[in-house]
Short mmCIF file of C-alpha atoms in Angstrom, two decimals:
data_model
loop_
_atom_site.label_atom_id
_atom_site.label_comp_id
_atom_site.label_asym_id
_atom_site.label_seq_id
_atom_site.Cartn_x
_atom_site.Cartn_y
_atom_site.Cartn_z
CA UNK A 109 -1.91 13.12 -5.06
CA UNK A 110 -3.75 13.61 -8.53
CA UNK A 111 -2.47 17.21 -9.32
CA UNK A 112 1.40 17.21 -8.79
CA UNK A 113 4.30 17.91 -11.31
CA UNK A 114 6.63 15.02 -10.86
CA UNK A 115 8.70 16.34 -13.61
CA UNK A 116 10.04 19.32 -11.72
CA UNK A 117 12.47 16.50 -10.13
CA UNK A 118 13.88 15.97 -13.27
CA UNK A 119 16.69 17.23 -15.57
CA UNK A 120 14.55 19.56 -17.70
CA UNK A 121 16.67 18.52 -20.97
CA UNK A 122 15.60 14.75 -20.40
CA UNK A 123 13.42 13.74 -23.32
CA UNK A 124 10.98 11.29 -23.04
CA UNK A 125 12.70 8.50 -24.03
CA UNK A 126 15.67 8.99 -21.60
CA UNK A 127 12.73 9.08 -19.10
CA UNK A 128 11.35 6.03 -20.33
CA UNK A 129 14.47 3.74 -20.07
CA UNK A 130 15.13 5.14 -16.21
CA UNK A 131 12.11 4.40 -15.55
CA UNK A 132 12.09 0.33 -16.86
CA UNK A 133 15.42 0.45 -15.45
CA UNK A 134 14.14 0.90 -12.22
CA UNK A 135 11.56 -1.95 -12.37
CA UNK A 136 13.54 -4.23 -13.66
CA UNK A 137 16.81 -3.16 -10.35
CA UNK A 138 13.43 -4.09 -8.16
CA UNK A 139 12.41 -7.08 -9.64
CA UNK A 140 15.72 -8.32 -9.68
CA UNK A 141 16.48 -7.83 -5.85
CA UNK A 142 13.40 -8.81 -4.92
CA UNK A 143 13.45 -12.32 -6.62
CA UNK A 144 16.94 -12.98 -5.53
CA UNK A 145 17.10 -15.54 -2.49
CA UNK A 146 13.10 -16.21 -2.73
CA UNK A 147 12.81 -20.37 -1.95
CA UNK A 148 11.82 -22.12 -4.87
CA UNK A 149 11.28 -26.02 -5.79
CA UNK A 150 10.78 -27.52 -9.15
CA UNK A 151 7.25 -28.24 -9.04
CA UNK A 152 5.25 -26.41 -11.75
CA UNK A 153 2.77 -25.19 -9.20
CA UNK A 154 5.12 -23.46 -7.04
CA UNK A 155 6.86 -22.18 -9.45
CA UNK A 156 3.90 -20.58 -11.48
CA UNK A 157 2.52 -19.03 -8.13
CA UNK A 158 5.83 -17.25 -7.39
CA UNK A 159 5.57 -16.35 -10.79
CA UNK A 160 2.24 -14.69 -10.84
CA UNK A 161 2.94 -13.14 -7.33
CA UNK A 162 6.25 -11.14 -8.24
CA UNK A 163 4.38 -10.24 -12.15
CA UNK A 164 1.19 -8.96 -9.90
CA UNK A 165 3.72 -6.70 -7.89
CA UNK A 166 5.69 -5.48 -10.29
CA UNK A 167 2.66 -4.28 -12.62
CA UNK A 168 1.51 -1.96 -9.36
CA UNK A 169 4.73 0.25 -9.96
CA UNK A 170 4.70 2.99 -12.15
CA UNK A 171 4.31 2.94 -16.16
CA UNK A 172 3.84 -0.61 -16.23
CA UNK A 173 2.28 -2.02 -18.68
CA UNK A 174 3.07 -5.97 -18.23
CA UNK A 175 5.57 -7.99 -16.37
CA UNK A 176 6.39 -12.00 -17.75
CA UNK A 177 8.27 -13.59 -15.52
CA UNK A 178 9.68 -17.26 -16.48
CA UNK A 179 11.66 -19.02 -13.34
CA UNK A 180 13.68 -21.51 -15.90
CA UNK A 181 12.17 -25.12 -14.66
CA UNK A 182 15.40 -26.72 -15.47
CA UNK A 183 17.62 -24.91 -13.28
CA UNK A 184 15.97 -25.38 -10.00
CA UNK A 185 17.25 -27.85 -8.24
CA UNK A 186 14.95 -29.35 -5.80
CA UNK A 187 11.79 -31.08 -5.72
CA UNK A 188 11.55 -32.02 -2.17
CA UNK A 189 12.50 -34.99 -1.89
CA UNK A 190 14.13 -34.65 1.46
CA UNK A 191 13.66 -31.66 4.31
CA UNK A 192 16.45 -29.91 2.28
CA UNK A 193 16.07 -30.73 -1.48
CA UNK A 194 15.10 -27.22 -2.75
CA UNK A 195 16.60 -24.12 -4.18
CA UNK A 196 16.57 -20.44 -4.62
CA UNK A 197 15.42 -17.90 -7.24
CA UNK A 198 18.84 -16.23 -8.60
CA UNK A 199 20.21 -14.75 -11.77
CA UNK A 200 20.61 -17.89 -13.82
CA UNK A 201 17.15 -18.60 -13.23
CA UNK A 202 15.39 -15.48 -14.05
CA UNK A 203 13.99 -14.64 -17.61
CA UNK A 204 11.67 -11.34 -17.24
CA UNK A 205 10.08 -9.25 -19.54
CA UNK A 206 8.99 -5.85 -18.51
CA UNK A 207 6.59 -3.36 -21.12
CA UNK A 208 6.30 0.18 -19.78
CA UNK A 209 4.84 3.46 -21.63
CA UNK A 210 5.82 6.65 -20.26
CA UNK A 211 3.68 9.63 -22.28
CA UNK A 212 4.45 8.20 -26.03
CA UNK A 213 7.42 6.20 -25.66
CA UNK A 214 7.32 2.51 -25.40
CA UNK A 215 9.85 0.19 -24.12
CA UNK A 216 10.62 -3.20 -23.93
CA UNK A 217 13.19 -4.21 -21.10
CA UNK A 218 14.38 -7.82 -20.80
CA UNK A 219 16.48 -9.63 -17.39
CA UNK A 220 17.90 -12.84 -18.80
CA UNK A 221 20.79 -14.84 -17.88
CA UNK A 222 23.50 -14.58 -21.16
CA UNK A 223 25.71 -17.82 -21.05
CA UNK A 224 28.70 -16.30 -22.34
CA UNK A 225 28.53 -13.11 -20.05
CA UNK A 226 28.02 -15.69 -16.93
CA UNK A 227 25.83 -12.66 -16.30
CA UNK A 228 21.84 -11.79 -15.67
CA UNK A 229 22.12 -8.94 -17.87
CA UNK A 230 19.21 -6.42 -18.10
CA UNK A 231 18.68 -5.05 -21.78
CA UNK A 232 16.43 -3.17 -23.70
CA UNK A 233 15.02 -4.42 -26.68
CA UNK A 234 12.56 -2.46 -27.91
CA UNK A 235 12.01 1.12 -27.49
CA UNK A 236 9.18 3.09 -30.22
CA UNK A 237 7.12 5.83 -30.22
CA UNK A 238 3.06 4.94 -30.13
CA UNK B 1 21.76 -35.56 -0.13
CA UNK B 2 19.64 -38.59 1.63
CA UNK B 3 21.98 -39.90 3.89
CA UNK B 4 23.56 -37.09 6.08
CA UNK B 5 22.78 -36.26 9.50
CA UNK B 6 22.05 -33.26 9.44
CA UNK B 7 21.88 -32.74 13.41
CA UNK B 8 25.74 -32.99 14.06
CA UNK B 9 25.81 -30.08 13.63
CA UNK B 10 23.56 -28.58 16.86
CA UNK B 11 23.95 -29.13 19.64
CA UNK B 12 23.40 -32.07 21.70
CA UNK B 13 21.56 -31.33 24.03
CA UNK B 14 18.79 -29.67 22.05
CA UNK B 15 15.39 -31.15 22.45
CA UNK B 16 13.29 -31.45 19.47
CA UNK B 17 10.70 -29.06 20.73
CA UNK B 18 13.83 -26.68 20.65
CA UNK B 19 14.92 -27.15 17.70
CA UNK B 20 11.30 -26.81 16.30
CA UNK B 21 10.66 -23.46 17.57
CA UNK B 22 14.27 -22.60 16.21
CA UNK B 23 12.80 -23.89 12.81
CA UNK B 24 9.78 -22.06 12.99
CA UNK B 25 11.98 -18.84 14.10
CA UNK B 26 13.74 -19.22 10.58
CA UNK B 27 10.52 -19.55 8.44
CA UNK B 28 9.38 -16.00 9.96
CA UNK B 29 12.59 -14.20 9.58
CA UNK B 30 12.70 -15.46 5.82
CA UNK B 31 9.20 -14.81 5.35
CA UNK B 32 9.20 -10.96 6.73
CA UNK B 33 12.11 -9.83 5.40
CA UNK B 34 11.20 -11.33 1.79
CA UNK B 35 8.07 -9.06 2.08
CA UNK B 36 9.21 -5.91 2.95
CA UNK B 37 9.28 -3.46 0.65
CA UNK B 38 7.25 -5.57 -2.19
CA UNK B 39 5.25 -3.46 -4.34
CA UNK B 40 1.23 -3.93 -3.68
CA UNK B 41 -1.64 -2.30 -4.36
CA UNK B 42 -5.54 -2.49 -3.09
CA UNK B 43 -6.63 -4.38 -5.69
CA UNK B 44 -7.78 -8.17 -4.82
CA UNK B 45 -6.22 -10.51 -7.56
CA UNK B 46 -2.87 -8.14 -6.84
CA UNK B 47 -3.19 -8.93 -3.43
CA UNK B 48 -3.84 -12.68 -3.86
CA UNK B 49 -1.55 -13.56 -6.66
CA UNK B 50 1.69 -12.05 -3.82
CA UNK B 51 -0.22 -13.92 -1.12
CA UNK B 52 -0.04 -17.15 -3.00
CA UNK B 53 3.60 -16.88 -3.93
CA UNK B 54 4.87 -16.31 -1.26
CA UNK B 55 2.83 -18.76 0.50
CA UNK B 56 4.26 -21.33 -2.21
CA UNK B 57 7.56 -20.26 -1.65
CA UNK B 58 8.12 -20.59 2.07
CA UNK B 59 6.28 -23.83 1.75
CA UNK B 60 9.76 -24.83 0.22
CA UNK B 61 11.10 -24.55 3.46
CA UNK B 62 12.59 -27.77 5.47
CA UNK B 63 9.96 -29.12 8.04
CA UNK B 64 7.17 -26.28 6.63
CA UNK B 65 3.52 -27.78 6.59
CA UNK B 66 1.65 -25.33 5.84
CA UNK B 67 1.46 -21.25 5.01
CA UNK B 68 -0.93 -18.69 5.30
CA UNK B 69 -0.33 -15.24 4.09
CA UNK B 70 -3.05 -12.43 4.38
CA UNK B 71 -1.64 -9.23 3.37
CA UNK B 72 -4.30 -6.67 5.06
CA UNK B 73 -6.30 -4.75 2.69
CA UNK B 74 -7.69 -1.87 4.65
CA UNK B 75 -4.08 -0.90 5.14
CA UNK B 76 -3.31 -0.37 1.67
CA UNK B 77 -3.10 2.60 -0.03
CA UNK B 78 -3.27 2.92 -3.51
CA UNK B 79 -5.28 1.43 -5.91
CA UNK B 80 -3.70 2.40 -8.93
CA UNK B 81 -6.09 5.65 -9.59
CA UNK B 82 -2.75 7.42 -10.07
CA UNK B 83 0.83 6.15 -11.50
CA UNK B 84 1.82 6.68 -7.79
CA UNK B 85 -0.80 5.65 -6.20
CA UNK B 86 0.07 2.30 -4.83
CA UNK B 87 1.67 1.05 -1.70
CA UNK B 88 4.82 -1.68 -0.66
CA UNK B 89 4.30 -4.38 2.15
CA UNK B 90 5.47 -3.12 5.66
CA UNK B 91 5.02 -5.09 9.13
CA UNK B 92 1.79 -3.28 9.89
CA UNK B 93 0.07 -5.14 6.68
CA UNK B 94 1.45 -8.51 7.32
CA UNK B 95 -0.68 -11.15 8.81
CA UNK B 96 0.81 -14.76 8.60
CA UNK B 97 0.28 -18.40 10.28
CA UNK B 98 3.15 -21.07 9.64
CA UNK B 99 2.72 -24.64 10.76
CA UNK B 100 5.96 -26.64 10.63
CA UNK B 101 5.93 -30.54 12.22
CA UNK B 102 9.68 -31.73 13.34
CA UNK B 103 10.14 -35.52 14.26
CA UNK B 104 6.79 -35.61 16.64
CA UNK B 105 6.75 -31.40 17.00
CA UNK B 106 4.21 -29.50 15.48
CA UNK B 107 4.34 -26.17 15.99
CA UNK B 108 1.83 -22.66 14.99
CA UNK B 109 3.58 -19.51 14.45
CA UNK B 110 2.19 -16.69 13.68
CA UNK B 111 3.54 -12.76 12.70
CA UNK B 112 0.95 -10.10 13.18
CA UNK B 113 1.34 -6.35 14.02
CA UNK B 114 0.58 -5.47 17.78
CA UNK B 115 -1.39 -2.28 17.38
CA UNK B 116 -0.38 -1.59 21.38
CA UNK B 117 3.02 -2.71 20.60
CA UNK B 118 3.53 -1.15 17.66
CA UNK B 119 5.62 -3.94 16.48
CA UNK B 120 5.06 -6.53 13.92
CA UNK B 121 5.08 -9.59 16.58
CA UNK B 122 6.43 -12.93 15.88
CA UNK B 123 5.44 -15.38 18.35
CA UNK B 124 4.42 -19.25 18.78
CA UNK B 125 1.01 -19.81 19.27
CA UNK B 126 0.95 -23.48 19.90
CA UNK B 127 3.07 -26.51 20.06
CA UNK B 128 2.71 -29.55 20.67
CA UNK B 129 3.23 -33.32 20.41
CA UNK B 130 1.96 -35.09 17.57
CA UNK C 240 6.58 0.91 25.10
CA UNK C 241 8.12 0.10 28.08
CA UNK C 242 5.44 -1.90 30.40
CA UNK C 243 4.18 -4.37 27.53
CA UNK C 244 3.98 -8.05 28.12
CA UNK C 245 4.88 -9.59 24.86
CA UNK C 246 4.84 -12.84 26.33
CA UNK C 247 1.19 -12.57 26.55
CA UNK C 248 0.88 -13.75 22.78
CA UNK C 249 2.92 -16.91 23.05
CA UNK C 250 2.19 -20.15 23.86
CA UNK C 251 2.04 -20.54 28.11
CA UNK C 252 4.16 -23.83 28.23
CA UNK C 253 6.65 -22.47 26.34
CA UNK C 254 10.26 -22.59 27.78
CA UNK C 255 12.45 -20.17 28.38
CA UNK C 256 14.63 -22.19 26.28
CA UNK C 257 12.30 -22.82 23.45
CA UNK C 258 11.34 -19.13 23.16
CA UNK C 259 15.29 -18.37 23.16
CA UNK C 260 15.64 -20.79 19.95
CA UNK C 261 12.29 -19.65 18.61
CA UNK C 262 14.27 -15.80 18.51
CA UNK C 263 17.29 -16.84 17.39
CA UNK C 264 15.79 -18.84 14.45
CA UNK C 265 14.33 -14.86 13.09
CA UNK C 266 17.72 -13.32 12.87
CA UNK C 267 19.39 -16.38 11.31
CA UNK C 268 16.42 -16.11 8.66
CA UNK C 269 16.35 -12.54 8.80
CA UNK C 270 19.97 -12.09 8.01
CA UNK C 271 20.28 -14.52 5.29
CA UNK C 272 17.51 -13.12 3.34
CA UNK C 273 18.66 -9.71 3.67
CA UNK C 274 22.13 -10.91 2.33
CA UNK C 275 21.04 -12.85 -0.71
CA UNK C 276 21.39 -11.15 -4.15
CA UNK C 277 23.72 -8.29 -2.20
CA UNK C 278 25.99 -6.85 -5.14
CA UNK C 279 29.55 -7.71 -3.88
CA UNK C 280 33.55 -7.67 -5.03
CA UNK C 281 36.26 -9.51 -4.07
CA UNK C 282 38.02 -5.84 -2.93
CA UNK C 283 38.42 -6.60 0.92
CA UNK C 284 37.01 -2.90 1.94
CA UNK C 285 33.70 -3.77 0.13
CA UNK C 286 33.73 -7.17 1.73
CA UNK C 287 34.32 -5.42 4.77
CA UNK C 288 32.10 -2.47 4.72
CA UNK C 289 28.98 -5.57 3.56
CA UNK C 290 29.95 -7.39 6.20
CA UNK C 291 29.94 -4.69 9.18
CA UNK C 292 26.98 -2.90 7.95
CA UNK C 293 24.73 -6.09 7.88
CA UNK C 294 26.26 -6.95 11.97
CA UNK C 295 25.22 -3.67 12.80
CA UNK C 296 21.82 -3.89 11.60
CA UNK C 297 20.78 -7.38 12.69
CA UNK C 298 22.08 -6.12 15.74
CA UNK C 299 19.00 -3.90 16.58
CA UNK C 300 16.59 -6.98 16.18
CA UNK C 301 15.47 -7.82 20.30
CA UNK C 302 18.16 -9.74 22.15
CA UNK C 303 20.73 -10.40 20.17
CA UNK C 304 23.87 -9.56 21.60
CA UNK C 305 26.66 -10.09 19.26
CA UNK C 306 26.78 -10.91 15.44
CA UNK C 307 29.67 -11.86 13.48
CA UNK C 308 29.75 -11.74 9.65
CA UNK C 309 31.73 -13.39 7.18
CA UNK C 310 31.25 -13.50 3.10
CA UNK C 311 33.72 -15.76 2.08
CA UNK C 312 36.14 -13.99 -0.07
CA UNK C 313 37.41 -17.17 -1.88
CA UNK C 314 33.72 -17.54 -3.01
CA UNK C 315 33.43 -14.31 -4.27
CA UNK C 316 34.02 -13.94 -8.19
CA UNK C 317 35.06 -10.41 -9.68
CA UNK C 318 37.04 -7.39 -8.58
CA UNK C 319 35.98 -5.12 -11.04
CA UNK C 320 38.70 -5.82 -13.83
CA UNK C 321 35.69 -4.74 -16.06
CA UNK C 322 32.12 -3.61 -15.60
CA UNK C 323 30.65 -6.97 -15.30
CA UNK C 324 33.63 -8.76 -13.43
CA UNK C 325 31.26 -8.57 -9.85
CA UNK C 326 29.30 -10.94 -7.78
CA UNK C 327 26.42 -11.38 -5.47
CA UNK C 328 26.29 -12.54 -1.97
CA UNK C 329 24.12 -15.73 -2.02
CA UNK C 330 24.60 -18.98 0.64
CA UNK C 331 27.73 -20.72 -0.07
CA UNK C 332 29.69 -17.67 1.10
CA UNK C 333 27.50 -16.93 4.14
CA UNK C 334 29.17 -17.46 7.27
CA UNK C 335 27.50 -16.02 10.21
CA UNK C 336 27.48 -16.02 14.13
CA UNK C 337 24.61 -15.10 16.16
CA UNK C 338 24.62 -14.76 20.07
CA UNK C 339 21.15 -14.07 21.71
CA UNK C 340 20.45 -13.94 25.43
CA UNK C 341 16.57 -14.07 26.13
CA UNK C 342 16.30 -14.00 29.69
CA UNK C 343 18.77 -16.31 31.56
CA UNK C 344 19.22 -18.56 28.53
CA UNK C 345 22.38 -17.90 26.38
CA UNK C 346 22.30 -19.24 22.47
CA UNK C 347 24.78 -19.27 19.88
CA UNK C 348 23.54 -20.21 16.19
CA UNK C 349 25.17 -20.13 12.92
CA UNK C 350 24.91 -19.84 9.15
CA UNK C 351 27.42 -22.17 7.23
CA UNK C 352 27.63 -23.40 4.12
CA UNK C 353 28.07 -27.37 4.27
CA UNK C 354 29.94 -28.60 1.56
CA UNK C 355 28.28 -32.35 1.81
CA UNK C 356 24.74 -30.84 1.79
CA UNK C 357 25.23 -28.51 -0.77
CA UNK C 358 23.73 -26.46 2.03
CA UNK C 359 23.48 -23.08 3.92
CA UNK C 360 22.47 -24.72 7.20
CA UNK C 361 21.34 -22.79 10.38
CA UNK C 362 22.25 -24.58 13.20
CA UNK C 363 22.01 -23.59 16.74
CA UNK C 364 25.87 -24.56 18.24
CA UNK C 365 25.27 -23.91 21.67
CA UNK C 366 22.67 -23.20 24.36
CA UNK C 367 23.26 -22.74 28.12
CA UNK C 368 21.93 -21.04 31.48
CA UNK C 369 23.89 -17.99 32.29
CA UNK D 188 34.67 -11.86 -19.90
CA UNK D 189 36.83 -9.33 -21.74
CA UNK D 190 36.17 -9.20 -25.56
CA UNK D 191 32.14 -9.34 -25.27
CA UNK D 192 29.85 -6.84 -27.02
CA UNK D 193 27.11 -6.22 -24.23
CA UNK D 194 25.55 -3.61 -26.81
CA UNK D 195 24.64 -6.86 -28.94
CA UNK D 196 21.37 -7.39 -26.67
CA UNK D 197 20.40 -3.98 -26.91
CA UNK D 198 18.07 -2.23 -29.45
CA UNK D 199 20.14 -0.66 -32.13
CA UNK D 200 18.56 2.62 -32.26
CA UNK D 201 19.45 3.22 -28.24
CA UNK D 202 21.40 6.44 -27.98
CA UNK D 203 24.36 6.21 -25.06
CA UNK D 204 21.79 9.44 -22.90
CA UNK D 205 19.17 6.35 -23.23
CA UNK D 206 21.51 3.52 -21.83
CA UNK D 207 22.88 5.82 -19.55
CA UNK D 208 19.67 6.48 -17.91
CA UNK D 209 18.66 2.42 -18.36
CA UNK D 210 21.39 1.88 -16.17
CA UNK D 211 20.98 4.46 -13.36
CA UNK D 212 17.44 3.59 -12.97
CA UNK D 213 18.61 -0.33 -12.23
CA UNK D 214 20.83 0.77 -9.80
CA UNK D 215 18.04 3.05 -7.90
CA UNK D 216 15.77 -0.06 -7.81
CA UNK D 217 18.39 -2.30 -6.79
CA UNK D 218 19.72 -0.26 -4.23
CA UNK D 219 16.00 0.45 -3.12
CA UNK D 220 14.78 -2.28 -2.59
CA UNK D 221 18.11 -3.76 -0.88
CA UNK D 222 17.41 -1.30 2.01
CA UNK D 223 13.32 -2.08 2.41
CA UNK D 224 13.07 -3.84 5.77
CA UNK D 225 16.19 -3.25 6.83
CA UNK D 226 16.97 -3.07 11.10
CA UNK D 227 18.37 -0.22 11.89
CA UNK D 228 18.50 2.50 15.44
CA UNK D 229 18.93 6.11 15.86
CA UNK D 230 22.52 5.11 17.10
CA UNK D 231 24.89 7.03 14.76
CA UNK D 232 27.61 4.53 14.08
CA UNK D 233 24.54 2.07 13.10
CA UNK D 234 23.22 4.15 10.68
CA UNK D 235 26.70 5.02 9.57
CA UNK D 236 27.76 1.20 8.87
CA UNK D 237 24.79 0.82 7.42
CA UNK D 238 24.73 3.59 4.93
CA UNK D 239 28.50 2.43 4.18
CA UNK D 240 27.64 -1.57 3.61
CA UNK D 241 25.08 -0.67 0.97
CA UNK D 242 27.31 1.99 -0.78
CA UNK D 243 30.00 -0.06 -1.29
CA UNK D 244 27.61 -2.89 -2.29
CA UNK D 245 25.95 -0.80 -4.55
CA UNK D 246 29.89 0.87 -6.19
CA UNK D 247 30.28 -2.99 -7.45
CA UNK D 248 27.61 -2.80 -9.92
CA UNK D 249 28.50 -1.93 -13.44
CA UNK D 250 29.20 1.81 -14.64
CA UNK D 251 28.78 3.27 -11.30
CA UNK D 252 31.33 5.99 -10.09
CA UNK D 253 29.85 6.89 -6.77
CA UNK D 254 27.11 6.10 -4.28
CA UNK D 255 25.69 8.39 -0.96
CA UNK D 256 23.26 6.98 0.95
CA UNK D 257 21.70 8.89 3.98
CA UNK D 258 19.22 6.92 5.93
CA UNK D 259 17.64 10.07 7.75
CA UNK D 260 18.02 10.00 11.73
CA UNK D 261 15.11 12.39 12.74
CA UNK D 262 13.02 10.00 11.08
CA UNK D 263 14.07 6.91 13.11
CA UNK D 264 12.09 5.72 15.63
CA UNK D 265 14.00 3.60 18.31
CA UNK D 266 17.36 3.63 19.96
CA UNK D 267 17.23 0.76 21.89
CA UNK D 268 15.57 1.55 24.99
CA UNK D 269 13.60 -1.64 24.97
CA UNK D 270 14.35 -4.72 23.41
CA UNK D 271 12.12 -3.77 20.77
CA UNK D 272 12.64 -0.28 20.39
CA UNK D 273 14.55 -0.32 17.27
CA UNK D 274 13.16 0.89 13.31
CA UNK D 275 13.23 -0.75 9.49
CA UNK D 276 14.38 1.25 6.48
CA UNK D 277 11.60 2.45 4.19
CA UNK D 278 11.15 4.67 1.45
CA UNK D 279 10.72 7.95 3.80
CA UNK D 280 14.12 7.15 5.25
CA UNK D 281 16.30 6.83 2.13
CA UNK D 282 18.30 9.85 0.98
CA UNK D 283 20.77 8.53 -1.99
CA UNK D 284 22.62 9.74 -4.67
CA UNK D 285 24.29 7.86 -7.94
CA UNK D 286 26.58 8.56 -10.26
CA UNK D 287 27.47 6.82 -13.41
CA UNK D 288 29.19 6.98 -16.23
CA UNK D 289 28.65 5.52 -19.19
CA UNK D 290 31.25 5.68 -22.22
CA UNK D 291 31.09 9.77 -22.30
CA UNK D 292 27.86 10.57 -20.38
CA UNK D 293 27.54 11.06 -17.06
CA UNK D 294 24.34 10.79 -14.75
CA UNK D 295 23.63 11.85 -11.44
CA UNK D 296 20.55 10.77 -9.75
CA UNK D 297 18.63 10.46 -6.41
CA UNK D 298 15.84 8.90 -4.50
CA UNK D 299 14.74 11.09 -1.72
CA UNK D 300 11.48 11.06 -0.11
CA UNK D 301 8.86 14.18 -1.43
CA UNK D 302 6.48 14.82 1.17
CA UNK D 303 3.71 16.50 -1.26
CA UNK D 304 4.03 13.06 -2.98
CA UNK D 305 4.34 11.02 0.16
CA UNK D 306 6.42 9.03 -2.70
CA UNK D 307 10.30 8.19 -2.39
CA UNK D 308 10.79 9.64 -5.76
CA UNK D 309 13.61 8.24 -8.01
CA UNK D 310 14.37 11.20 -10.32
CA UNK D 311 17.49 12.15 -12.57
CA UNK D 312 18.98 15.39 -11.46
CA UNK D 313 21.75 16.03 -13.99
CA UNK D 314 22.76 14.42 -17.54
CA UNK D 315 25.58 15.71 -18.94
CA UNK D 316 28.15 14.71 -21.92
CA UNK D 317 31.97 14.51 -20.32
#
């Protein structure tokens, strides 16, 4: 597996940049889906191991750099007081930031939920050549 | 949310040792299919961090006492040597113990892959009154 | 395959009954974790083609013999007026029926949102002797 | 919803090739890691419902014009002979191609398993200006 030309794959008039912004696109489509639906309460323990658990997974994938991932405290509803007090992680609650380099580009990719948009939207912030 | 009954809803003539194993049944479901396809690689404090959060998060779960998640090692591939080279969570990695307690039920569940089966088994190891 | 005898891993006073709940508790979990986060419109052949390609899946899973799907297109915010205007499938527009028949026992379980719990309760409606 | 700037979020210096390719790579991850751990059979109208839920879940999300998913039959073990002879999606079984369009480019782009990788590689095949 060390000696292969992934690029063949791709469009040969991509530049590196283009490449660089699929490819944080694609981590942050994954982290996404697989956050959505995990069980969650509001206890600060629980929520900093989920935390740590989806960051350590995301950062195996390809061109990562680092993954934060904040599960906003205040949404979760939950703290199990009964058998069924407890929530789920979903858009609203999801603040990620994703750092990838791919050759000399570097991006920064956000997932946050924008109030007005009533959306999780995915954005890049950042993008510079090292 | 304290004062419902939440058991109108099954039916009556379900024993509690039923409707524990039908508890238990739900935990496993959740738990596998929240795995699959998670990115992972061979490296320990990867491997912990997604055992640990998803240990935290199924712990969430109504009735759930306790969670233990060992994602197997030896089946990994991929420890990073490569941009590639790392590996998702299938049924053949997953090793898993749930404990869950309903009214006087407790009941051990377990999901580990049947190497003569071929199959990631689910099944209920003990249960018993408390 | 074919002379296994999975039983061999679960519990030896374990009902038929008990094990039938115990099954039908996996694809109630299964199902609603493959479901949550699932991009989703309010067109009716989107709802449609969700809805029968998650029946037909969940229908492979061991002894299940019928599953009915609804998302609940009332719930269901967007159809597409702009990019953004879609939604996700997540547990207050879950409604789900699940017929398993392990053995000679027959069980029927469901996933329904319950408007007093705030919940997306699995519940096992009915279980007989064929 | 209607009168937002989206772009706002976005780095300034972000050419629309750059977004473009941001956005096909969420939808390969999303749609990716929606299928991991799915049930599925060799029976051809499963695979058939399946491969239609997920495109039309995956049409819903923003800029995309069209969505093919092939989950590959030869490479599904299990049609049901046995209660447990059935198979899970994974990234050797996913054949799937996107197009977007975002304001006047267009993207087209795949994941498809390359067996010298033993990767499901997510690649862009074609970028082009309308």
């Amino acid at each position: 597996m060390k000696n292969y030309d992934k690029n063949n794959y791709f469009s040969p008039d991509l530049s590196n940049r283009e490449r660089a912004t699929f490819e944080i696109g694609i981590k942050l489509g994954a982290l996404y889906h697989l956050l959505s639906g995990v069980p969650i309460s509001s206890n600060e323990k629980v929520i900093e191991s989920i935390e740590k658990g989806f960051e350590a997974s995301i950062s195996c994938q390809p061109y990562v750099k680092s993954v934060k991932l904040k599960i906003i405290k205040d949404k979760i509803k939950g703290n199990k007081s009964t058998e069924l007090d407890y929530d789920e992680i979903s858009g609203e609650k999801i603040k990620a930031t994703v750092i990838i380099e791919y050759k000399s580009i570097k991006v920064v990719a956000k997932i946050e939920w924008i109030e007005k948009l009533q959306y999780p939207l995915m954005f890049i912030e950042k993008i510079e050549e090292l």
